[in-house]
XYZ file of C-alpha atoms in Angstrom:
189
model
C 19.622 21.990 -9.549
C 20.508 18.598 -7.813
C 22.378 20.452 -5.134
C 19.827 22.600 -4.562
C 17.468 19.813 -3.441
C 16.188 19.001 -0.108
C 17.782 15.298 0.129
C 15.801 14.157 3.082
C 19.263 12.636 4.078
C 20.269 13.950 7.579
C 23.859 13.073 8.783
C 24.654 11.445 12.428
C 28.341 13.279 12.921
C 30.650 10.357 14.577
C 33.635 8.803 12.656
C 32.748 6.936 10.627
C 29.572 9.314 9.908
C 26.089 7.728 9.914
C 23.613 8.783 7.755
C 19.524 8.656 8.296
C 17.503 9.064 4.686
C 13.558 9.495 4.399
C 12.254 7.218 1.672
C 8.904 7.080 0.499
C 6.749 3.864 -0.801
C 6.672 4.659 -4.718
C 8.250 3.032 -7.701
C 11.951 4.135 -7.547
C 11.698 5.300 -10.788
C 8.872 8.262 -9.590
C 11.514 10.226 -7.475
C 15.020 8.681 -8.168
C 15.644 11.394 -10.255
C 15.130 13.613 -7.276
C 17.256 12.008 -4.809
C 20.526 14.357 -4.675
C 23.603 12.981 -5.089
C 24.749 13.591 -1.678
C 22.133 11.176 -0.537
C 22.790 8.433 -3.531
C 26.669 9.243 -2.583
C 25.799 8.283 1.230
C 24.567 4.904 -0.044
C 27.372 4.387 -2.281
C 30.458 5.155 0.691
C 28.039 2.453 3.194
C 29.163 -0.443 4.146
C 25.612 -0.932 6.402
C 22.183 -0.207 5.450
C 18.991 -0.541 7.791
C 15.854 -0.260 6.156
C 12.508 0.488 7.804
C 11.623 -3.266 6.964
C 13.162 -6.628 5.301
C 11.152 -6.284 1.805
C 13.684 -8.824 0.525
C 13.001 -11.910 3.433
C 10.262 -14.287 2.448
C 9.547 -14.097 6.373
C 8.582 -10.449 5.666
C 6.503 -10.595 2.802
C 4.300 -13.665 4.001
C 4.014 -11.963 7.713
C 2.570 -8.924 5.827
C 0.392 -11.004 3.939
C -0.817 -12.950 6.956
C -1.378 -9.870 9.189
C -3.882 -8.481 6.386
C -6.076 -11.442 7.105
C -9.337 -11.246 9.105
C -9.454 -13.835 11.942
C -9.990 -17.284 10.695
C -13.364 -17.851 9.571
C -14.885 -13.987 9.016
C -15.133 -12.477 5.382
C -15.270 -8.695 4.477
C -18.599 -9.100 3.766
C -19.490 -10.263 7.330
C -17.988 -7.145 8.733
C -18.233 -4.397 5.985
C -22.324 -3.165 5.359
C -23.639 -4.701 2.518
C -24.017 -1.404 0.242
C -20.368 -0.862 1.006
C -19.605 -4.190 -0.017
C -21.253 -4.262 -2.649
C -19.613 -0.869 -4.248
C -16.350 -2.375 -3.621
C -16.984 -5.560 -5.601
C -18.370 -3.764 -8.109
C -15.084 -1.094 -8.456
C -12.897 -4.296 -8.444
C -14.733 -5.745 -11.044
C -14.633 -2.471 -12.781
C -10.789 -2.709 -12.189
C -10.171 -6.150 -13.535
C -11.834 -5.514 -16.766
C -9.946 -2.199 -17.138
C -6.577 -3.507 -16.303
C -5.512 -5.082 -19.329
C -6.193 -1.564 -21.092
C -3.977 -0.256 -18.409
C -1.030 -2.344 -18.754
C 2.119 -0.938 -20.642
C 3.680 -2.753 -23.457
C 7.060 -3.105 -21.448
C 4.720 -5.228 -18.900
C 3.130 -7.515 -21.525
C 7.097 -7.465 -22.874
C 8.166 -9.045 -19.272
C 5.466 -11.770 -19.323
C 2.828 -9.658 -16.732
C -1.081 -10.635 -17.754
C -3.560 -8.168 -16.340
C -5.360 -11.541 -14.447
C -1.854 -12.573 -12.982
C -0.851 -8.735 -12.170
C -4.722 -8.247 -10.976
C -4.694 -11.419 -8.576
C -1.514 -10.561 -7.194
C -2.770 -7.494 -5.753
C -6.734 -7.867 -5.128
C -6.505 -11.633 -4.363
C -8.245 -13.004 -1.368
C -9.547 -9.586 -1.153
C -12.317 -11.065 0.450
C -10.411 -12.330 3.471
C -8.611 -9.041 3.966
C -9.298 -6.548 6.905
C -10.904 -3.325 5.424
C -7.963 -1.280 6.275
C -5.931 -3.364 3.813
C -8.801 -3.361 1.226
C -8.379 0.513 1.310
C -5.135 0.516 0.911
C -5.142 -2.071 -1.802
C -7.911 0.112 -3.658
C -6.114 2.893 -3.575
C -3.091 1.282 -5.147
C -5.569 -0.008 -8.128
C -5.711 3.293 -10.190
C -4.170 3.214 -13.924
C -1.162 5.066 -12.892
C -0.317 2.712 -10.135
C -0.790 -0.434 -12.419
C 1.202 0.943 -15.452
C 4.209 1.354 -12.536
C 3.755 -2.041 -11.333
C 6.779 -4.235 -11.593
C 9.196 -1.449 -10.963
C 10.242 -1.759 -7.326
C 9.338 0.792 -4.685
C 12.335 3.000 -3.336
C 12.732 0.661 -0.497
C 13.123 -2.554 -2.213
C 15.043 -0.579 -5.198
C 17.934 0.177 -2.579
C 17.810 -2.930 -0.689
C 18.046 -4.807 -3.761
C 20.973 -2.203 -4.343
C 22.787 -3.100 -1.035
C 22.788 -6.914 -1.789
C 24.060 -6.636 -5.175
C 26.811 -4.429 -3.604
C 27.065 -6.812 -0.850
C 26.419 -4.724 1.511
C 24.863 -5.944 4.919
C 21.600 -4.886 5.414
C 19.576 -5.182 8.653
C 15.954 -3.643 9.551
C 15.142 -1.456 11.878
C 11.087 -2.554 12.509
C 9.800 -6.170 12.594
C 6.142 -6.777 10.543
C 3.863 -7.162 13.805
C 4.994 -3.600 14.569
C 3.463 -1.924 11.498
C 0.597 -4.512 11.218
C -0.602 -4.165 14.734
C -1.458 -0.660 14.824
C -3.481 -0.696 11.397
C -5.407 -3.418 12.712
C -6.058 -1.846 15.324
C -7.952 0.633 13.842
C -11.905 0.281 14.567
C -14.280 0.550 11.263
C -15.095 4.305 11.623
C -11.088 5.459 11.815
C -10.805 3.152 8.676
């Protein structure tokens, strides 16, 4: 039962009431059904909505992309060891010559081409810091790919708030989620 759910939403009690709700990076469309209607409610009755980061501010998105980046002039392959590197070009190439087998006919519908949808997420995988190549590997299973153009929960209810014109803020800026992953030294990764 809906009510029955936990709903990750937890309530700050001042008038008006704030309200503080746990999302979780996955297509909307994995766990919106799941979301209880006291937290979807909560969203509805807000007038201001903070989100963990601004996934809909061009700043955003090319900061993330920049802070994946090794420094200027290294490759992966400089830093990774070569059987290592050598698995991990061979899985991507594995990966790009699954992918169009992958792809759902709603994708091919909306225009997505398994080279377009593959280069948008493995591109200038050689220039990445391994941290971010594990994370993007882990992202290139069937499963993942067939979900591909259907927003994660984040975007899904920021995308939500501006269509309700609702102003929306964030709560973290890039360098403070980049930083600590690349930190990280080659053994934690």
């Amino acid at each position: 039962q809906q009510n029955e759910l936990n709903s990750f939403l937890w309530t700050i009690k001042r008038d008006p009431p704030s309200y503080f709700f746990g999302t979780i990076h996955v297509p909307y469309t994995r766990v919106w059904d799941f979301i209880p209607e006291n937290s979807k409610r909560a969203f509805q009755q807000s007038h201001i909505v903070y989100f963990e980061l601004d996934l809909t501010d061009p700043y955003t998105i090319s900061a993330l992309t920049s802070c994946q980046l090794l420094p200027q002039g290294e490759n992966l392959q400089d830093v990774l060891p070569r059987d290592i590197y050598r698995r991990l070009k061979r899985h991507l190439e594995y990966v790009k010559l699954m992918m169009p087998s992958w792809m759902t006919p709603d994708q091919r519908g909306k225009g997505l081409y398994a080279d377009y949808l593959f280069n948008a997420i493995a591109g200038n995988w050689e220039r990445k810091r391994p941290v971010w190549v594990m994370l993007m590997v882990n992202s290139l299973t069937e499963v993942d790919i067939k979900s591909r153009g259907v927003p994660v929960l984040d975007l899904f209810l920021a995308q939500e708030a501006e269509r309700l014109r609702k102003q929306t803020g964030a709560v973290e800026r890039v360098e403070e989620q980049c930083h600590p992953l690349n930190g990280l030294n080659f053994s934690q990764v």
